[in-house]
Amino acid sequence: MVIHVDKRTSDAAFFDLVARVSGVANIHLAPRIACDWGTWSLVEASRSASAYLLARAPMVRHVQLISGACLPIRPVPELVAYLDAHPDTDFIESVTTKDVTWTKGGLSEERFTLTFPFAWKRQRRLFDIWVEVQRRLGRARRAPEGLTPHMGSQWWCLTRETLERILADPNGPSYDRYFSRVWIPDEGYYATLVRRHARKIESRSLTLSKFDFQGKPHLFYDDHLAMLQTAPAFFVRKIWPGSRKLYGAFLGGLPVQQPATPRATDVDRTFDAAITRRTRGRAGLNMTGRFPNERFEGAGTAAPYAVFHGFDEIYRDFPSWTAKALGATTHGHLFAPEGVEFSDVSRDFAGGLTAAPRLRDYNPDAFLANLLRTTTPDYQTFLFAARDQQAITDFLARDAHATIAVISGTWALPLMRTGQPAQVLRRQAARLQQREVRFLELLRERRTRARVQIWNLAEVVETPAAPLRAVLNDHSVPGANALTVMPGLRDMGGLVAFLQDLRNMGMNPHTAGPVFAETRPQVRLSAQERG
Amino acid sequence: MGIFTALKFRIERRKRQIRAIRKRRELTPVANRTAQIGPDAILAFLTIRNEKPRLPYFLDYYRALGVDHFLFVDNGSTDGGAEYLADQPDVSLWHTDAWYRESRFGTDWLNWLKFRYGHGHWTLTLDPDEFLVYPFCDTRPLPALCGWLDQSDIRTFGTLLLDLYPRGPLSAQTYREGDNPFEQAPWFDAANYTITKNHKYGNLWIQGGPRARAYFEDAPHEAPSLNKIPLVKWDRKFTYVSSTHMLLPRGLNRVYDEAGGEKATGCLLHAKFLDTLEDKAAEEVTRRQHFARGREYDAYYRKDAGEDGLGHHIQNASTAGNGLKRLALCQRVIGHERWLCYDGPRRPRPRRRCCTPPCRTGLPGGHSRRQTYQ
């Protein structure tokens, strides 16, 4: 065993290590080299340490490179047995630059075609400028004769023969010149040279390591113990230095559990999920660490929901019908000016949302997003009307989770039902219609992402079942009861006269469409539709 | 960002720093043990006034989490809290009788202490009723979190100030020194928070929770800010602008992702709603040393005195089973998989949403704002 200690390590720490290992016969200390992250010095260090080791330990057949942040997670005899079974195999991840998916920061092929004289960690600005200059100039260094650049994890396990051939390659100096100027040579040097010298390559690392979305290695902590005990690898990195339980379990000589079946997926699934969460997040969740800006393309809410505009003015007891038909939680007018009408008549709702209208109107978008986030996975529907607070309409139109069914012109019905003369209601009617027109325009814009269906009052009076059929087809929610009953229609007597009165007053109720006849009293479904 | 904007913010930052440095004269050292601070020490900075009952649990909690040294400013305590702190081996204490308000609610004093002792350290700036939790904090102590932040080149860690409250009236239970406050106050609001971006400083402005719901339902914009950035790898160039809500330079306030992803964040569990609050509110209403002249305390005081007091109000909301969850696994609001589970509160059966029938008769009077729409 050979340990290389960075020359930058303090002398005190180094001599402490010397004192501790000096009594152990098979531990040697290699010549120290000052190392910088991502530079040639790392290759130099591992190369000189390998040469040192091979010279001093003639019976070594495989060499495994590990770091101070690694831990063996399987017993050493198991590793020995495994390597004995594969005497000629080099375990090193080695893939061509075109096939690599894990490079971060846009440098994959350019790692080998540009030069990188500046330290990325300390001289970031110079580094970036120099890369940009070379790109503009179209610089493309060529690999030395006989080499095809490959990349892979720098934590390899090579056979003695391969390692000796790499160290003794007659073209060594020209390779060194080339690799000393590529980006992160420790991930390229061995991966490339084994392609020239190895007899049998198994392109995977025996060291398990995981990287976050920026290419920084994930750390392992005490709570990963169970996961690591069953991981199909012999080493793991990086370990957080304070993980006493991990060090105790893997170095303390505790019996290691034999995994029934290697479960690579446990580790992979966990860390892949972490990356997805960091980069894509959970839909509709706005919080301290996530607040998508206006350019964000994803949904603003957590789950699909439906908005019914004007339906309750046509159909009797519409919310309870939707509750039965769609198996949904059906709210009343969530944005009613007097207060929130939750499905539940209690004052407050899930998550601490209250019916107080000012709290809701303070940030209607957040109100709706909160409601949907806290009620998933139940399907939510609510009623809407021209009379309600309109500040939410922008959000609704742009939310891909919204399904909006609109019956236009329904603003006329509650006005008509007040029984007051058209003269009195005219101004109010004009205002409501204006709001409705604005909403409809919004829904017809190109940037609208909600699913929208629009009928006007005249069409619905003509065929009252049409919107209901569309609703049933659109919202075939699993678990919805087979529907046999259609809701009754509310009384719309006097509608034609009322609209005519409004026209006579000089207002054009155009969103209602041409209403000529009052409706039939009962909606009927064909036998087929009854199912 | 134009060069003038940059300059403007630089001048603002310098002004605040100079102000903090000048305010150092108001501080008299009582016990200065800062020589003990090692190069990797994690430091906590606080201002206190008459908060002795809270201190023992507070210190134990943060010691267990991995804080190495506490730096306190005592603003004229008369309850023996200062003497208690002066005896602690890992506490440095300064005393002042100057006005809290004139020091911008302690920010200047603590900015100075961080300028002097915090450079290069991970620093926590807290109130004695704030308890930091973060993902995996039950298995990964603070040094693990700070190490990860260092490795990821992250300088600040954002949190939500999460108000916890008891189920009944505040005075129903008595908080005794050393108690875990969350045994008495284990409830919180899960999903009624609103966020807007502060374009000047680039931080998120979060409001909501029980305080907005109970005290500010008619003036939501006045509800307290819940966004806090308490954990910072301090540099002499940094300065807090207002409490720990935001910092300069503004880049430090970017603790959130704007492209849809989630950055790792934590929570400051806020143990404000204990029986001790009622005395405090009464005192602060006359003292007027808090933000916006203690507007918030006015609200507590007023509401408490009336029929629809804090305890009453929240009690009804909770007993009606409105999905106000106990401190437990709650991913929905704060977005973490795992939570520190205190010894005290037992985890209740997870409740997805309101399922108990509403208790109409239990509602306080004067709330018949429910009108049928038509």
Coordinates of N, CA, C and O in Angstrom, one line a residue, chain A residues 430-528:
Chain A
A430 N -73.6 46.1 -18.2 CA -72.5 46.5 -19.1 C -71.1 46.2 -18.4 O -70.2 45.6 -19.1
R431 N -71.0 46.4 -17.2 CA -69.8 46.2 -16.5 C -69.5 44.7 -16.4 O -68.4 44.3 -16.7
L432 N -70.5 43.9 -16.1 CA -70.2 42.4 -16.0 C -69.9 41.9 -17.4 O -69.0 41.0 -17.6
Q433 N -70.6 42.4 -18.4 CA -70.3 41.9 -19.8 C -68.9 42.2 -20.2 O -68.1 41.4 -20.8
Q434 N -68.5 43.4 -19.8 CA -67.1 43.9 -20.1 C -66.1 42.9 -19.5 O -65.1 42.5 -20.1
R435 N -66.3 42.6 -18.2 CA -65.4 41.6 -17.6 C -65.3 40.3 -18.3 O -64.3 39.7 -18.5
E436 N -66.5 39.9 -18.7 CA -66.6 38.6 -19.4 C -65.9 38.6 -20.7 O -65.1 37.7 -21.0
V437 N -66.0 39.7 -21.4 CA -65.3 39.8 -22.7 C -63.8 39.8 -22.5 O -63.1 39.1 -23.2
R438 N -63.4 40.5 -21.4 CA -61.9 40.5 -21.1 C -61.4 39.1 -20.8 O -60.4 38.6 -21.3
F439 N -62.2 38.3 -20.1 CA -61.8 36.9 -19.8 C -61.8 36.1 -21.0 O -60.8 35.3 -21.2
L440 N -62.8 36.3 -21.9 CA -62.8 35.5 -23.1 C -61.7 35.8 -24.0 O -61.1 34.9 -24.6
E441 N -61.3 37.1 -24.1 CA -60.2 37.5 -24.9 C -58.9 36.8 -24.4 O -58.1 36.3 -25.2
L442 N -58.8 36.8 -23.1 CA -57.6 36.2 -22.5 C -57.5 34.7 -22.8 O -56.5 34.2 -23.2
L443 N -58.7 34.0 -22.8 CA -58.7 32.6 -23.1 C -58.4 32.3 -24.5 O -58.0 31.2 -24.8
R444 N -58.6 33.3 -25.4 CA -58.4 33.0 -26.8 C -57.0 33.4 -27.3 O -56.7 33.3 -28.4
E445 N -56.2 34.0 -26.4 CA -54.9 34.4 -26.7 C -54.0 33.2 -27.1 O -54.3 32.1 -26.6
R446 N -53.0 33.4 -27.8 CA -52.1 32.3 -28.2 C -51.3 31.7 -27.0 O -51.0 30.6 -27.0
R447 N -51.0 32.6 -26.1 CA -50.1 32.1 -25.0 C -50.9 31.4 -23.9 O -50.4 30.9 -23.0
T448 N -52.2 31.3 -24.1 CA -53.1 30.6 -23.1 C -52.7 29.1 -23.2 O -52.6 28.5 -24.2
R449 N -52.5 28.6 -22.0 CA -52.1 27.2 -21.9 C -53.2 26.3 -21.3 O -53.1 25.1 -21.3
A450 N -54.2 26.9 -20.8 CA -55.3 26.1 -20.2 C -56.1 25.5 -21.3 O -56.1 26.0 -22.5
R451 N -56.8 24.4 -21.0 CA -57.7 23.8 -22.0 C -59.1 24.6 -21.9 O -59.6 24.6 -20.8
V452 N -59.5 25.1 -23.0 CA -60.7 26.0 -22.9 C -61.8 25.5 -23.8 O -61.6 25.0 -24.9
Q453 N -63.0 25.5 -23.3 CA -64.2 25.3 -24.1 C -65.2 26.4 -23.8 O -65.4 26.7 -22.6
I454 N -65.8 26.9 -24.9 CA -66.7 28.1 -24.7 C -68.0 27.8 -25.4 O -68.0 27.4 -26.6
W455 N -69.1 28.0 -24.7 CA -70.4 28.0 -25.3 C -71.0 29.4 -25.0 O -70.7 30.0 -24.0
N456 N -72.0 29.8 -25.8 CA -72.7 31.0 -25.4 C -74.1 30.6 -24.9 O -74.5 29.5 -25.1
L457 N -74.7 31.5 -24.2 CA -76.0 31.3 -23.6 C -77.0 30.7 -24.6 O -77.8 29.8 -24.3
A458 N -77.0 31.3 -25.8 CA -78.0 30.9 -26.8 C -77.9 29.4 -27.1 O -78.8 28.6 -27.2
E459 N -76.6 29.0 -27.3 CA -76.4 27.5 -27.6 C -76.8 26.6 -26.5 O -77.4 25.6 -26.7
V460 N -76.6 27.1 -25.3 CA -76.9 26.2 -24.1 C -78.4 26.1 -23.9 O -79.0 25.1 -23.6
V461 N -79.1 27.2 -24.2 CA -80.6 27.2 -24.1 C -81.1 26.3 -25.1 O -82.1 25.6 -24.9
E462 N -80.5 26.3 -26.3 CA -80.9 25.4 -27.4 C -80.7 23.9 -27.0 O -81.6 23.1 -27.1
T463 N -79.5 23.6 -26.6 CA -79.1 22.2 -26.3 C -78.5 22.2 -24.9 O -77.2 22.2 -24.9
P464 N -79.2 22.1 -23.9 CA -78.6 22.2 -22.5 C -77.7 21.1 -22.2 O -76.9 21.2 -21.3
A465 N -77.8 20.0 -22.9 CA -77.0 18.8 -22.5 C -75.6 18.9 -23.0 O -74.7 18.2 -22.6
A466 N -75.4 19.8 -24.1 CA -74.1 19.8 -24.7 C -72.9 20.1 -23.8 O -71.9 19.3 -23.8
P467 N -73.0 21.1 -23.0 CA -71.8 21.4 -22.1 C -71.6 20.2 -21.1 O -70.4 19.9 -20.8
L468 N -72.7 19.6 -20.7 CA -72.5 18.6 -19.7 C -71.8 17.4 -20.3 O -71.0 16.7 -19.7
R469 N -72.2 17.1 -21.5 CA -71.6 16.0 -22.2 C -70.1 16.2 -22.4 O -69.3 15.4 -22.1
A470 N -69.8 17.4 -22.7 CA -68.4 17.8 -22.9 C -67.6 17.7 -21.6 O -66.5 17.1 -21.6
V471 N -68.3 18.1 -20.5 CA -67.6 18.0 -19.2 C -67.3 16.5 -18.9 O -66.2 16.2 -18.4
L472 N -68.3 15.7 -19.1 CA -68.1 14.3 -18.8 C -67.0 13.7 -19.6 O -66.2 12.9 -19.2
N473 N -67.0 14.0 -20.9 CA -66.0 13.5 -21.8 C -64.6 14.0 -21.4 O -63.6 13.2 -21.4
D474 N -64.5 15.2 -21.0 CA -63.2 15.8 -20.7 C -62.7 15.4 -19.4 O -61.4 15.3 -19.3
H475 N -63.5 15.2 -18.4 CA -63.0 15.0 -17.1 C -63.3 13.6 -16.7 O -63.8 13.3 -15.6
S476 N -63.0 12.6 -17.5 CA -63.3 11.3 -17.1 C -62.3 10.9 -16.0 O -61.3 10.3 -16.2
V477 N -62.7 11.3 -14.8 CA -61.8 11.1 -13.7 C -62.0 9.6 -13.2 O -63.2 9.2 -13.1
P478 N -61.0 8.9 -13.0 CA -61.1 7.5 -12.5 C -62.0 7.5 -11.2 O -61.8 8.3 -10.4
G479 N -62.9 6.6 -11.2 CA -63.7 6.5 -10.0 C -65.0 7.2 -10.1 O -65.8 7.2 -9.2
A480 N -65.2 8.0 -11.1 CA -66.4 8.7 -11.3 C -67.6 7.7 -11.4 O -67.4 6.7 -12.1
N481 N -68.6 8.0 -10.8 CA -69.8 7.1 -10.9 C -70.4 7.2 -12.3 O -70.3 8.2 -13.0
A482 N -70.9 6.0 -12.7 CA -71.6 6.0 -14.0 C -72.8 6.9 -13.8 O -73.5 6.9 -12.9
L483 N -72.9 7.8 -14.8 CA -73.8 8.8 -14.7 C -75.2 8.5 -15.3 O -75.3 8.1 -16.4
T484 N -76.2 8.6 -14.5 CA -77.5 8.4 -15.1 C -78.4 9.6 -15.0 O -79.4 9.7 -15.7
V485 N -78.1 10.5 -14.1 CA -78.9 11.7 -13.9 C -78.3 12.9 -14.3 O -77.1 13.2 -14.0
M486 N -79.0 13.7 -15.1 CA -78.5 15.0 -15.4 C -79.1 16.0 -14.5 O -80.2 15.8 -14.0
P487 N -78.4 17.1 -14.2 CA -79.0 18.1 -13.3 C -80.2 18.8 -14.0 O -80.2 18.9 -15.2
G488 N -81.1 19.2 -13.2 CA -82.3 19.9 -13.7 C -81.8 21.3 -14.1 O -80.8 21.8 -13.7
L489 N -82.7 22.0 -14.9 CA -82.3 23.3 -15.3 C -83.0 24.3 -14.4 O -84.1 24.1 -13.9
R490 N -82.3 25.4 -14.1 CA -82.9 26.5 -13.3 C -83.9 27.3 -14.2 O -83.8 27.3 -15.5
D491 N -84.8 27.9 -13.6 CA -85.8 28.7 -14.3 C -85.2 29.8 -15.1 O -84.5 30.7 -14.5
M492 N -85.4 29.9 -16.4 CA -84.9 31.0 -17.1 C -86.0 31.7 -17.8 O -85.8 32.4 -18.9
G493 N -87.2 31.6 -17.3 CA -88.3 32.4 -17.9 C -88.1 33.9 -17.9 O -87.6 34.4 -16.9
G494 N -88.4 34.5 -19.0 CA -88.3 35.9 -19.1 C -86.9 36.4 -19.6 O -86.6 37.5 -19.7
L495 N -86.1 35.4 -20.0 CA -84.7 35.7 -20.4 C -84.8 36.5 -21.7 O -84.1 37.6 -21.9
V496 N -85.6 36.0 -22.7 CA -85.6 36.7 -24.0 C -86.1 38.2 -23.8 O -85.5 39.1 -24.3
A497 N -87.1 38.3 -23.0 CA -87.6 39.7 -22.7 C -86.6 40.5 -22.1 O -86.4 41.7 -22.4
F498 N -85.9 40.0 -21.1 CA -84.9 40.7 -20.4 C -83.8 41.2 -21.3 O -83.3 42.4 -21.2
L499 N -83.3 40.3 -22.2 CA -82.2 40.7 -23.1 C -82.7 41.7 -24.0 O -82.0 42.7 -24.4
Q500 N -84.0 41.6 -24.5 CA -84.5 42.6 -25.4 C -84.6 43.9 -24.7 O -84.3 45.0 -25.3
D501 N -85.0 43.9 -23.4 CA -85.1 45.2 -22.6 C -83.7 45.8 -22.6 O -83.6 47.1 -22.8
L502 N -82.7 45.0 -22.4 CA -81.3 45.6 -22.3 C -81.0 46.2 -23.7 O -80.4 47.3 -23.8
R503 N -81.4 45.5 -24.8 CA -81.1 46.1 -26.1 C -81.8 47.4 -26.3 O -81.3 48.4 -26.8
N504 N -83.1 47.4 -25.8 CA -83.9 48.6 -25.9 C -83.2 49.8 -25.1 O -83.4 51.0 -25.5
M505 N -82.5 49.4 -24.1 CA -81.8 50.5 -23.3 C -80.5 50.9 -24.0 O -79.8 51.8 -23.4
G506 N -80.2 50.3 -25.1 CA -79.0 50.8 -25.8 C -77.8 49.9 -25.6 O -76.7 50.3 -26.0
M507 N -77.9 48.8 -24.9 CA -76.8 47.9 -24.6 C -76.9 46.7 -25.4 O -78.0 46.2 -25.7
N508 N -75.8 46.2 -25.9 CA -75.8 45.0 -26.7 C -75.3 43.8 -25.9 O -74.1 43.6 -25.8
P509 N -76.2 42.9 -25.5 CA -75.7 41.7 -24.7 C -75.2 40.7 -25.6 O -75.7 39.6 -25.7
H510 N -74.1 41.0 -26.3 CA -73.6 40.1 -27.4 C -73.0 38.8 -26.9 O -73.1 37.8 -27.6
T511 N -72.5 38.7 -25.7 CA -71.8 37.5 -25.3 C -72.9 36.4 -25.1 O -72.5 35.2 -25.0
A512 N -74.1 36.8 -24.9 CA -75.2 35.8 -24.7 C -75.5 35.0 -26.0 O -76.1 33.9 -26.0
G513 N -75.2 35.7 -27.1 CA -75.6 35.1 -28.4 C -77.1 35.3 -28.7 O -77.8 35.9 -27.9
P514 N -77.5 34.9 -29.8 CA -78.9 35.1 -30.2 C -79.9 34.2 -29.5 O -80.1 33.1 -29.9
V515 N -80.5 34.6 -28.4 CA -81.4 33.8 -27.6 C -82.8 34.1 -28.1 O -83.2 35.3 -28.0
F516 N -83.5 33.2 -28.7 CA -84.8 33.4 -29.2 C -85.9 32.7 -28.5 O -87.1 33.2 -28.4
A517 N -85.6 31.6 -27.9 CA -86.7 30.8 -27.2 C -86.2 30.5 -25.8 O -85.0 30.4 -25.5
E518 N -87.2 30.4 -24.9 CA -86.8 29.9 -23.6 C -86.7 28.4 -23.6 O -87.3 27.8 -24.4
T519 N -86.0 27.9 -22.7 CA -85.6 26.5 -22.8 C -86.6 25.5 -22.4 O -87.6 25.8 -21.8
R520 N -86.4 24.3 -22.9 CA -87.2 23.2 -22.5 C -87.0 22.9 -21.0 O -85.9 23.2 -20.5
P521 N -87.9 22.4 -20.3 CA -87.8 22.3 -18.9 C -86.8 21.2 -18.4 O -86.2 21.4 -17.4
Q522 N -86.6 20.2 -19.2 CA -85.8 19.1 -18.6 C -84.7 18.7 -19.7 O -85.0 18.6 -20.8
V523 N -83.5 18.4 -19.2 CA -82.4 17.9 -20.0 C -82.6 16.4 -20.2 O -82.9 15.7 -19.2
R524 N -82.4 16.0 -21.4 CA -82.6 14.5 -21.5 C -81.3 14.0 -22.2 O -80.6 14.6 -23.0
L525 N -81.0 12.8 -21.7 CA -79.8 12.1 -22.4 C -80.4 10.9 -23.2 O -81.4 10.3 -22.8
S526 N -79.7 10.6 -24.3 CA -80.1 9.4 -25.0 C -79.8 8.2 -24.2 O -78.9 8.2 -23.3
A527 N -80.4 7.1 -24.6 CA -80.1 5.9 -23.8 C -78.7 5.5 -23.8 O -78.1 5.0 -22.8
Q528 N -78.0 5.8 -25.0 CA -76.6 5.4 -25.1 C -75.8 6.2 -24.1 O -74.9 5.7 -23.4

